Amino acid sequence: MSVELIGSEKTVQSVFNDRYIDMYEKSHNRTDKLQNLKRRGSEGKTGQQVVEVHFPDGKLNNLSVCQMIHLYYNAEIVNCDRLIIKHDGGHKEIIHRRLLNVCEAHNGNWFAASNVICMIGNDQRRPDAGAWFQWLSYDELHEPIKNCCIPPDLWFEVFYNKDPDQENALEKIDMVQRDLDAIFNIEFVAIALPDERSPFRGNPNPETISILANQTGQNTRPYLAPYLIHWNANNIPVYYIISWNRHIVLRCGVILHFNIILDIISKP
């Protein structure tokens, strides 16, 4: 097993602590400690830290091991050999909740939740926030891996405009789109937050009525955040600058006001 850690040294120590090592050893009847951990660190905010662990020979193709990992960590498992652990900060968590509130206000019959494990083939993925137009079954909610919980109809990812957080979110969407092509019709939205040490500028006209946002017309992602990516029905990304008093209307009918994002990151 090789481990690649992306984040501060403090995060390295807190994630791969004795509890995780003991958990891994017990699940594999191991007696030796994990050794030769390959570490790569870079300073950054808690909200943008990602830890990736590589397990050889599909060792993660074990339901009990996967369930135990998910008990402790906000983790995703890809190809039965990649364990991805994220550490979301308060800004992202609050935005997740705001997005869920918008979905539930649009349709009270939807099931809207954050970080629900859903199965994409053999991959165990967690949308940052998602809305299912029909409620999931009891079995899917109770044991999502065993009962192959389906992905949401509306899938949100929120990331800082800096790798590895950005790379992880966009790679996830790309992989899910390819794996589910012509199987599920999922609407994807990605929200990029600025990686700054000071708050975003406040609303200069808080009494202004929100108007429809314009597309950037670019074929590439904006350089500066905050911005939003909305994949159209052909899975082609469309870019928007997230500005005060603007909104977009998603294909499912949800009206997403940019102010609910800016209100969070502009607080001192």
PDB file of C-alpha atoms in Angstrom:
ATOM      1  CA  MET A   1       0.000   0.000   0.000  1.00  0.00           C
ATOM      2  CA  SER A   2       1.314   3.468  -0.842  1.00  0.00           C
ATOM      3  CA  VAL A   3       0.025   6.693   0.602  1.00  0.00           C
ATOM      4  CA  GLU A   4       0.128  10.109  -0.991  1.00  0.00           C
ATOM      5  CA  LEU A   5      -0.891  12.967   1.261  1.00  0.00           C
ATOM      6  CA  ILE A   6      -1.716  16.402  -0.050  1.00  0.00           C
ATOM      7  CA  GLY A   7      -2.114  18.971   2.705  1.00  0.00           C
ATOM      8  CA  SER A   8      -0.307  20.281   5.743  1.00  0.00           C
ATOM      9  CA  GLU A   9       1.846  18.081   7.977  1.00  0.00           C
ATOM     10  CA  LYS A  10      -0.725  18.563  10.726  1.00  0.00           C
ATOM     11  CA  THR A  11      -3.339  17.020   8.442  1.00  0.00           C
ATOM     12  CA  VAL A  12      -1.006  14.121   7.673  1.00  0.00           C
ATOM     13  CA  GLN A  13      -0.679  13.339  11.352  1.00  0.00           C
ATOM     14  CA  SER A  14      -4.379  13.693  12.106  1.00  0.00           C
ATOM     15  CA  VAL A  15      -5.585  11.558   9.191  1.00  0.00           C
ATOM     16  CA  PHE A  16      -3.142   8.663   9.438  1.00  0.00           C
ATOM     17  CA  ASN A  17      -3.250   8.245  13.182  1.00  0.00           C
ATOM     18  CA  ASP A  18      -3.110   5.085  15.213  1.00  0.00           C
ATOM     19  CA  ARG A  19      -6.861   4.566  14.916  1.00  0.00           C
ATOM     20  CA  TYR A  20      -6.706   4.315  11.120  1.00  0.00           C
ATOM     21  CA  ILE A  21      -3.632   2.103  11.164  1.00  0.00           C
ATOM     22  CA  ASP A  22      -5.176  -0.226  13.748  1.00  0.00           C
ATOM     23  CA  MET A  23      -8.415  -0.327  11.758  1.00  0.00           C
ATOM     24  CA  TYR A  24      -6.559  -1.319   8.589  1.00  0.00           C
ATOM     25  CA  GLU A  25      -4.481  -3.949  10.364  1.00  0.00           C
ATOM     26  CA  LYS A  26      -7.454  -5.579  12.082  1.00  0.00           C
ATOM     27  CA  SER A  27      -9.497  -5.728   8.887  1.00  0.00           C
ATOM     28  CA  HIS A  28      -6.642  -7.533   7.120  1.00  0.00           C
ATOM     29  CA  ASN A  29      -5.371  -9.522  10.138  1.00  0.00           C
ATOM     30  CA  ARG A  30      -2.148  -7.610   9.821  1.00  0.00           C
ATOM     31  CA  THR A  31       0.369  -7.462  12.692  1.00  0.00           C
ATOM     32  CA  ASP A  32       2.975  -5.220  11.117  1.00  0.00           C
ATOM     33  CA  LYS A  33       2.599  -1.459  11.102  1.00  0.00           C
ATOM     34  CA  LEU A  34       2.158   0.401   7.857  1.00  0.00           C
ATOM     35  CA  GLN A  35       5.570   1.472   6.679  1.00  0.00           C
ATOM     36  CA  ASN A  36       7.228   3.489   3.950  1.00  0.00           C
ATOM     37  CA  LEU A  37       4.464   6.057   3.673  1.00  0.00           C
ATOM     38  CA  LYS A  38       5.171   8.331   0.752  1.00  0.00           C
ATOM     39  CA  ARG A  39       4.263  11.888   1.725  1.00  0.00           C
ATOM     40  CA  ARG A  40       3.961  15.012  -0.314  1.00  0.00           C
ATOM     41  CA  GLY A  41       2.903  18.126   1.567  1.00  0.00           C
ATOM     42  CA  SER A  42       1.844  21.580   0.532  1.00  0.00           C
ATOM     43  CA  GLU A  43       0.419  24.253   2.787  1.00  0.00           C
ATOM     44  CA  GLY A  44      -3.152  25.335   2.259  1.00  0.00           C
ATOM     45  CA  LYS A  45      -6.529  25.773   3.835  1.00  0.00           C
ATOM     46  CA  THR A  46      -8.278  22.924   5.519  1.00  0.00           C
ATOM     47  CA  GLY A  47     -11.075  23.147   2.966  1.00  0.00           C
ATOM     48  CA  GLN A  48      -8.783  22.307   0.059  1.00  0.00           C
ATOM     49  CA  GLN A  49      -6.831  19.386   1.487  1.00  0.00           C
ATOM     50  CA  VAL A  50      -7.157  16.001  -0.149  1.00  0.00           C
ATOM     51  CA  VAL A  51      -5.578  12.727   0.896  1.00  0.00           C
ATOM     52  CA  GLU A  52      -5.191   9.899  -1.606  1.00  0.00           C
ATOM     53  CA  VAL A  53      -4.212   6.383  -0.577  1.00  0.00           C
ATOM     54  CA  HIS A  54      -3.308   3.711  -3.132  1.00  0.00           C
ATOM     55  CA  PHE A  55      -4.076   0.078  -2.288  1.00  0.00           C
ATOM     56  CA  PRO A  56      -2.534  -2.533  -4.613  1.00  0.00           C
ATOM     57  CA  ASP A  57      -4.349  -5.540  -6.027  1.00  0.00           C
ATOM     58  CA  GLY A  58      -7.860  -4.276  -5.343  1.00  0.00           C
ATOM     59  CA  LYS A  59      -7.639  -4.680  -1.586  1.00  0.00           C
ATOM     60  CA  LEU A  60     -10.528  -2.236  -1.237  1.00  0.00           C
ATOM     61  CA  ASN A  61     -12.826  -4.695  -2.988  1.00  0.00           C
ATOM     62  CA  ASN A  62     -14.002  -5.803   0.433  1.00  0.00           C
ATOM     63  CA  LEU A  63     -17.368  -4.589   1.703  1.00  0.00           C
ATOM     64  CA  SER A  64     -16.527  -4.767   5.407  1.00  0.00           C
ATOM     65  CA  VAL A  65     -13.293  -2.821   4.928  1.00  0.00           C
ATOM     66  CA  CYS A  66     -15.058  -0.140   2.887  1.00  0.00           C
ATOM     67  CA  GLN A  67     -17.852   0.212   5.423  1.00  0.00           C
ATOM     68  CA  MET A  68     -15.332   0.594   8.228  1.00  0.00           C
ATOM     69  CA  ILE A  69     -13.448   3.305   6.353  1.00  0.00           C
ATOM     70  CA  HIS A  70     -16.653   5.241   5.689  1.00  0.00           C
ATOM     71  CA  LEU A  71     -17.461   5.168   9.404  1.00  0.00           C
ATOM     72  CA  TYR A  72     -14.433   7.323  10.116  1.00  0.00           C
ATOM     73  CA  TYR A  73     -13.813   9.419   7.025  1.00  0.00           C
ATOM     74  CA  ASN A  74     -15.522  11.420   4.305  1.00  0.00           C
ATOM     75  CA  ALA A  75     -14.033   9.046   1.762  1.00  0.00           C
ATOM     76  CA  GLU A  76     -14.483   7.916  -1.821  1.00  0.00           C
ATOM     77  CA  ILE A  77     -13.184   4.656  -3.260  1.00  0.00           C
ATOM     78  CA  VAL A  78     -12.291   4.431  -6.944  1.00  0.00           C
ATOM     79  CA  ASN A  79     -11.363   1.330  -8.963  1.00  0.00           C
ATOM     80  CA  CYS A  80     -11.069  -0.668  -5.737  1.00  0.00           C
ATOM     81  CA  ASP A  81      -7.529   0.673  -5.292  1.00  0.00           C
ATOM     82  CA  ARG A  82      -7.797   4.448  -4.698  1.00  0.00           C
ATOM     83  CA  LEU A  83      -9.015   5.850  -1.395  1.00  0.00           C
ATOM     84  CA  ILE A  84      -9.693   9.602  -1.543  1.00  0.00           C
ATOM     85  CA  ILE A  85     -10.314  11.507   1.696  1.00  0.00           C
ATOM     86  CA  LYS A  86     -11.404  15.151   1.728  1.00  0.00           C
ATOM     87  CA  HIS A  87     -11.373  17.700   4.526  1.00  0.00           C
ATOM     88  CA  ASP A  88     -13.999  20.365   3.871  1.00  0.00           C
ATOM     89  CA  GLY A  89     -13.835  23.628   5.791  1.00  0.00           C
ATOM     90  CA  GLY A  90     -16.742  25.605   7.187  1.00  0.00           C
ATOM     91  CA  HIS A  91     -17.335  27.738   4.099  1.00  0.00           C
ATOM     92  CA  LYS A  92     -17.888  24.722   1.892  1.00  0.00           C
ATOM     93  CA  GLU A  93     -20.053  22.931   4.448  1.00  0.00           C
ATOM     94  CA  ILE A  94     -22.369  25.928   4.801  1.00  0.00           C
ATOM     95  CA  ILE A  95     -22.627  26.308   1.029  1.00  0.00           C
ATOM     96  CA  HIS A  96     -23.527  22.616   0.766  1.00  0.00           C
ATOM     97  CA  ARG A  97     -26.362  23.212   3.203  1.00  0.00           C
ATOM     98  CA  ARG A  98     -27.560  26.295   1.339  1.00  0.00           C
ATOM     99  CA  LEU A  99     -27.672  24.323  -1.914  1.00  0.00           C
ATOM    100  CA  LEU A 100     -29.748  21.615  -0.264  1.00  0.00           C
ATOM    101  CA  ASN A 101     -32.132  24.237   1.095  1.00  0.00           C
ATOM    102  CA  VAL A 102     -32.606  25.623  -2.415  1.00  0.00           C
ATOM    103  CA  CYS A 103     -33.410  22.153  -3.772  1.00  0.00           C
ATOM    104  CA  GLU A 104     -35.884  21.371  -1.006  1.00  0.00           C
ATOM    105  CA  ALA A 105     -37.573  24.757  -1.397  1.00  0.00           C
ATOM    106  CA  HIS A 106     -37.955  24.099  -5.127  1.00  0.00           C
ATOM    107  CA  ASN A 107     -39.574  20.707  -4.605  1.00  0.00           C
ATOM    108  CA  GLY A 108     -40.395  19.394  -1.162  1.00  0.00           C
ATOM    109  CA  ASN A 109     -40.774  15.858  -2.522  1.00  0.00           C
ATOM    110  CA  TRP A 110     -37.133  15.625  -3.550  1.00  0.00           C
ATOM    111  CA  PHE A 111     -34.529  13.914  -1.398  1.00  0.00           C
ATOM    112  CA  ALA A 112     -31.656  16.374  -0.957  1.00  0.00           C
ATOM    113  CA  ALA A 113     -28.557  15.484   1.043  1.00  0.00           C
ATOM    114  CA  SER A 114     -24.826  16.010   1.321  1.00  0.00           C
ATOM    115  CA  ASN A 115     -22.060  13.400   1.037  1.00  0.00           C
ATOM    116  CA  VAL A 116     -24.367  10.437   0.441  1.00  0.00           C
ATOM    117  CA  ILE A 117     -22.429   7.420  -0.818  1.00  0.00           C
ATOM    118  CA  CYS A 118     -23.635   6.392  -4.273  1.00  0.00           C
ATOM    119  CA  MET A 119     -22.353   3.675  -6.557  1.00  0.00           C
ATOM    120  CA  ILE A 120     -20.939   4.516  -9.979  1.00  0.00           C
ATOM    121  CA  GLY A 121     -20.121   1.071 -11.294  1.00  0.00           C
ATOM    122  CA  ASN A 122     -17.706  -0.228  -8.653  1.00  0.00           C
ATOM    123  CA  ASP A 123     -16.761   3.275  -7.515  1.00  0.00           C
ATOM    124  CA  GLN A 124     -18.073   4.681  -4.250  1.00  0.00           C
ATOM    125  CA  ARG A 125     -18.660   8.399  -4.795  1.00  0.00           C
ATOM    126  CA  ARG A 126     -19.983  11.199  -2.580  1.00  0.00           C
ATOM    127  CA  PRO A 127     -21.514  14.280  -4.226  1.00  0.00           C
ATOM    128  CA  ASP A 128     -20.824  17.383  -2.139  1.00  0.00           C
ATOM    129  CA  ALA A 129     -24.554  18.022  -2.394  1.00  0.00           C
ATOM    130  CA  GLY A 130     -27.200  16.266  -4.432  1.00  0.00           C
ATOM    131  CA  ALA A 131     -30.908  16.055  -5.119  1.00  0.00           C
ATOM    132  CA  TRP A 132     -32.770  12.901  -6.069  1.00  0.00           C
ATOM    133  CA  PHE A 133     -36.102  13.613  -7.726  1.00  0.00           C
ATOM    134  CA  GLN A 134     -37.515  10.464  -6.144  1.00  0.00           C
ATOM    135  CA  TRP A 135     -36.679   9.343  -2.637  1.00  0.00           C
ATOM    136  CA  LEU A 136     -34.127   6.592  -2.328  1.00  0.00           C
ATOM    137  CA  SER A 137     -35.278   3.275  -0.920  1.00  0.00           C
ATOM    138  CA  TYR A 138     -34.761   2.380   2.715  1.00  0.00           C
ATOM    139  CA  ASP A 139     -32.127  -0.193   1.730  1.00  0.00           C
ATOM    140  CA  GLU A 140     -30.183   2.312  -0.387  1.00  0.00           C
ATOM    141  CA  LEU A 141     -30.104   4.823   2.456  1.00  0.00           C
ATOM    142  CA  HIS A 142     -29.313   2.222   5.108  1.00  0.00           C
ATOM    143  CA  GLU A 143     -26.558   0.329   3.272  1.00  0.00           C
ATOM    144  CA  PRO A 144     -25.695   2.339   0.145  1.00  0.00           C
ATOM    145  CA  ILE A 145     -22.726   0.237  -0.970  1.00  0.00           C
ATOM    146  CA  LYS A 146     -24.324  -3.167  -0.555  1.00  0.00           C
ATOM    147  CA  ASN A 147     -27.583  -2.010  -2.155  1.00  0.00           C
ATOM    148  CA  CYS A 148     -26.015   0.082  -4.950  1.00  0.00           C
ATOM    149  CA  CYS A 149     -27.401   3.511  -4.094  1.00  0.00           C
ATOM    150  CA  ILE A 150     -28.002   5.377  -7.358  1.00  0.00           C
ATOM    151  CA  PRO A 151     -26.450   8.814  -8.041  1.00  0.00           C
ATOM    152  CA  PRO A 152     -28.489  12.023  -7.696  1.00  0.00           C
ATOM    153  CA  ASP A 153     -30.345  13.677 -10.558  1.00  0.00           C
ATOM    154  CA  LEU A 154     -28.710  16.996  -9.613  1.00  0.00           C
ATOM    155  CA  TRP A 155     -25.067  16.805  -8.534  1.00  0.00           C
ATOM    156  CA  PHE A 156     -23.090  19.679  -6.946  1.00  0.00           C
ATOM    157  CA  GLU A 157     -19.355  19.911  -6.325  1.00  0.00           C
ATOM    158  CA  VAL A 158     -17.815  22.827  -4.415  1.00  0.00           C
ATOM    159  CA  PHE A 159     -14.057  23.383  -4.495  1.00  0.00           C
ATOM    160  CA  TYR A 160     -11.364  25.969  -3.942  1.00  0.00           C
ATOM    161  CA  ASN A 161      -9.821  27.378  -7.107  1.00  0.00           C
ATOM    162  CA  LYS A 162      -6.569  25.583  -6.442  1.00  0.00           C
ATOM    163  CA  ASP A 163      -5.242  22.070  -6.867  1.00  0.00           C
ATOM    164  CA  PRO A 164      -5.598  19.446  -5.539  1.00  0.00           C
ATOM    165  CA  ASP A 165      -9.143  20.427  -4.509  1.00  0.00           C
ATOM    166  CA  GLN A 166     -10.022  21.709  -7.981  1.00  0.00           C
ATOM    167  CA  GLU A 167      -8.442  18.772  -9.774  1.00  0.00           C
ATOM    168  CA  ASN A 168     -10.185  16.243  -7.545  1.00  0.00           C
ATOM    169  CA  ALA A 169     -13.653  17.756  -8.072  1.00  0.00           C
ATOM    170  CA  LEU A 170     -13.382  18.134 -11.843  1.00  0.00           C
ATOM    171  CA  GLU A 171     -11.819  14.708 -12.312  1.00  0.00           C
ATOM    172  CA  LYS A 172     -14.693  13.218 -10.326  1.00  0.00           C
ATOM    173  CA  ILE A 173     -17.329  14.832 -12.546  1.00  0.00           C
ATOM    174  CA  ASP A 174     -15.489  13.805 -15.709  1.00  0.00           C
ATOM    175  CA  MET A 175     -15.212  10.182 -14.579  1.00  0.00           C
ATOM    176  CA  VAL A 176     -18.852   9.980 -13.525  1.00  0.00           C
ATOM    177  CA  GLN A 177     -20.001  11.462 -16.838  1.00  0.00           C
ATOM    178  CA  ARG A 178     -17.985   8.900 -18.796  1.00  0.00           C
ATOM    179  CA  ASP A 179     -19.023   5.963 -16.645  1.00  0.00           C
ATOM    180  CA  LEU A 180     -22.726   6.845 -16.724  1.00  0.00           C
ATOM    181  CA  ASP A 181     -22.973   8.029 -20.313  1.00  0.00           C
ATOM    182  CA  ALA A 182     -26.447   7.149 -21.688  1.00  0.00           C
ATOM    183  CA  ILE A 183     -27.349   5.440 -18.393  1.00  0.00           C
ATOM    184  CA  PHE A 184     -28.310   8.338 -16.126  1.00  0.00           C
ATOM    185  CA  ASN A 185     -29.187  11.890 -17.113  1.00  0.00           C
ATOM    186  CA  ILE A 186     -27.432  13.794 -14.331  1.00  0.00           C
ATOM    187  CA  GLU A 187     -27.232  17.578 -14.178  1.00  0.00           C
ATOM    188  CA  PHE A 188     -23.823  18.682 -12.879  1.00  0.00           C
ATOM    189  CA  VAL A 189     -22.932  22.005 -11.269  1.00  0.00           C
ATOM    190  CA  ALA A 190     -19.484  22.915  -9.941  1.00  0.00           C
ATOM    191  CA  ILE A 191     -18.781  25.978  -7.821  1.00  0.00           C
ATOM    192  CA  ALA A 192     -15.252  27.373  -7.515  1.00  0.00           C
ATOM    193  CA  LEU A 193     -14.428  29.446  -4.438  1.00  0.00           C
ATOM    194  CA  PRO A 194     -11.519  31.896  -4.222  1.00  0.00           C
ATOM    195  CA  ASP A 195      -8.522  30.643  -2.265  1.00  0.00           C
ATOM    196  CA  GLU A 196      -7.940  33.875  -0.365  1.00  0.00           C
ATOM    197  CA  ARG A 197      -7.025  34.752   3.197  1.00  0.00           C
ATOM    198  CA  SER A 198      -9.468  37.647   3.328  1.00  0.00           C
ATOM    199  CA  PRO A 199     -13.242  37.764   2.691  1.00  0.00           C
ATOM    200  CA  PHE A 200     -14.753  38.407  -0.709  1.00  0.00           C
ATOM    201  CA  ARG A 201     -15.956  41.969  -1.265  1.00  0.00           C
ATOM    202  CA  GLY A 202     -19.417  42.753   0.066  1.00  0.00           C
ATOM    203  CA  ASN A 203     -22.557  43.386  -1.953  1.00  0.00           C
ATOM    204  CA  PRO A 204     -22.407  46.977  -3.261  1.00  0.00           C
ATOM    205  CA  ASN A 205     -26.161  47.018  -3.982  1.00  0.00           C
ATOM    206  CA  PRO A 206     -27.915  44.699  -1.518  1.00  0.00           C
ATOM    207  CA  GLU A 207     -31.362  46.019  -2.423  1.00  0.00           C
ATOM    208  CA  THR A 208     -30.959  45.250  -6.126  1.00  0.00           C
ATOM    209  CA  ILE A 209     -33.234  42.598  -7.637  1.00  0.00           C
ATOM    210  CA  SER A 210     -31.341  39.588  -8.966  1.00  0.00           C
ATOM    211  CA  ILE A 211     -31.088  39.229 -12.742  1.00  0.00           C
ATOM    212  CA  LEU A 212     -30.138  36.323 -14.986  1.00  0.00           C
ATOM    213  CA  ALA A 213     -26.379  35.801 -15.246  1.00  0.00           C
ATOM    214  CA  ASN A 214     -24.656  35.767 -18.625  1.00  0.00           C
ATOM    215  CA  GLN A 215     -22.334  33.027 -19.786  1.00  0.00           C
ATOM    216  CA  THR A 216     -18.688  34.010 -20.097  1.00  0.00           C
ATOM    217  CA  GLY A 217     -18.570  32.739 -23.679  1.00  0.00           C
ATOM    218  CA  GLN A 218     -15.189  31.138 -22.952  1.00  0.00           C
ATOM    219  CA  ASN A 219     -14.146  27.601 -23.804  1.00  0.00           C
ATOM    220  CA  THR A 220     -11.922  27.343 -20.748  1.00  0.00           C
ATOM    221  CA  ARG A 221     -12.413  27.860 -17.041  1.00  0.00           C
ATOM    222  CA  PRO A 222     -12.098  31.403 -15.723  1.00  0.00           C
ATOM    223  CA  TYR A 223      -8.753  32.108 -14.099  1.00  0.00           C
ATOM    224  CA  LEU A 224     -10.180  33.872 -11.058  1.00  0.00           C
ATOM    225  CA  ALA A 225     -12.856  32.581  -8.686  1.00  0.00           C
ATOM    226  CA  PRO A 226     -15.634  32.648  -7.747  1.00  0.00           C
ATOM    227  CA  TYR A 227     -17.108  31.075 -10.840  1.00  0.00           C
ATOM    228  CA  LEU A 228     -19.625  28.371 -11.672  1.00  0.00           C
ATOM    229  CA  ILE A 229     -19.618  25.561 -14.217  1.00  0.00           C
ATOM    230  CA  HIS A 230     -22.921  24.166 -15.459  1.00  0.00           C
ATOM    231  CA  TRP A 231     -22.786  21.204 -17.818  1.00  0.00           C
ATOM    232  CA  ASN A 232     -25.508  21.380 -20.455  1.00  0.00           C
ATOM    233  CA  ALA A 233     -27.580  18.449 -21.732  1.00  0.00           C
ATOM    234  CA  ASN A 234     -24.664  17.384 -23.960  1.00  0.00           C
ATOM    235  CA  ASN A 235     -22.235  17.466 -21.007  1.00  0.00           C
ATOM    236  CA  ILE A 236     -20.512  20.538 -22.401  1.00  0.00           C
ATOM    237  CA  PRO A 237     -19.345  22.904 -19.637  1.00  0.00           C
ATOM    238  CA  VAL A 238     -20.767  26.423 -19.595  1.00  0.00           C
ATOM    239  CA  TYR A 239     -19.010  29.006 -17.428  1.00  0.00           C
ATOM    240  CA  TYR A 240     -20.384  31.858 -15.330  1.00  0.00           C
ATOM    241  CA  ILE A 241     -18.675  34.446 -13.167  1.00  0.00           C
ATOM    242  CA  ILE A 242     -20.344  34.419  -9.756  1.00  0.00           C
ATOM    243  CA  SER A 243     -21.321  38.053  -9.206  1.00  0.00           C
ATOM    244  CA  TRP A 244     -23.623  39.763  -6.758  1.00  0.00           C
ATOM    245  CA  ASN A 245     -27.332  39.890  -7.580  1.00  0.00           C
ATOM    246  CA  ARG A 246     -27.171  37.317 -10.379  1.00  0.00           C
ATOM    247  CA  HIS A 247     -28.720  33.874 -10.776  1.00  0.00           C
ATOM    248  CA  ILE A 248     -29.055  31.002 -13.229  1.00  0.00           C
ATOM    249  CA  VAL A 249     -31.921  28.610 -13.903  1.00  0.00           C
ATOM    250  CA  LEU A 250     -30.914  24.954 -14.000  1.00  0.00           C
ATOM    251  CA  ARG A 251     -32.486  22.455 -16.387  1.00  0.00           C
ATOM    252  CA  CYS A 252     -34.436  20.913 -13.521  1.00  0.00           C
ATOM    253  CA  GLY A 253     -36.015  24.298 -12.801  1.00  0.00           C
ATOM    254  CA  VAL A 254     -33.993  25.190  -9.694  1.00  0.00           C
ATOM    255  CA  ILE A 255     -33.119  28.889  -9.530  1.00  0.00           C
ATOM    256  CA  LEU A 256     -29.623  29.213  -8.111  1.00  0.00           C
ATOM    257  CA  HIS A 257     -28.955  32.682  -6.729  1.00  0.00           C
ATOM    258  CA  PHE A 258     -25.273  33.539  -6.587  1.00  0.00           C
ATOM    259  CA  ASN A 259     -25.838  35.637  -3.471  1.00  0.00           C
ATOM    260  CA  ILE A 260     -26.280  32.501  -1.347  1.00  0.00           C
ATOM    261  CA  ILE A 261     -22.645  31.679  -2.140  1.00  0.00           C
ATOM    262  CA  LEU A 262     -21.230  35.195  -1.896  1.00  0.00           C
ATOM    263  CA  ASP A 263     -23.049  35.879   1.372  1.00  0.00           C
ATOM    264  CA  ILE A 264     -20.973  33.108   2.964  1.00  0.00           C
ATOM    265  CA  ILE A 265     -17.504  33.932   1.647  1.00  0.00           C
ATOM    266  CA  SER A 266     -17.907  37.696   2.153  1.00  0.00           C
ATOM    267  CA  LYS A 267     -18.472  37.502   5.916  1.00  0.00           C
ATOM    268  CA  PRO A 268     -15.488  38.910   7.860  1.00  0.00           C
TER     269      PRO A 268
END
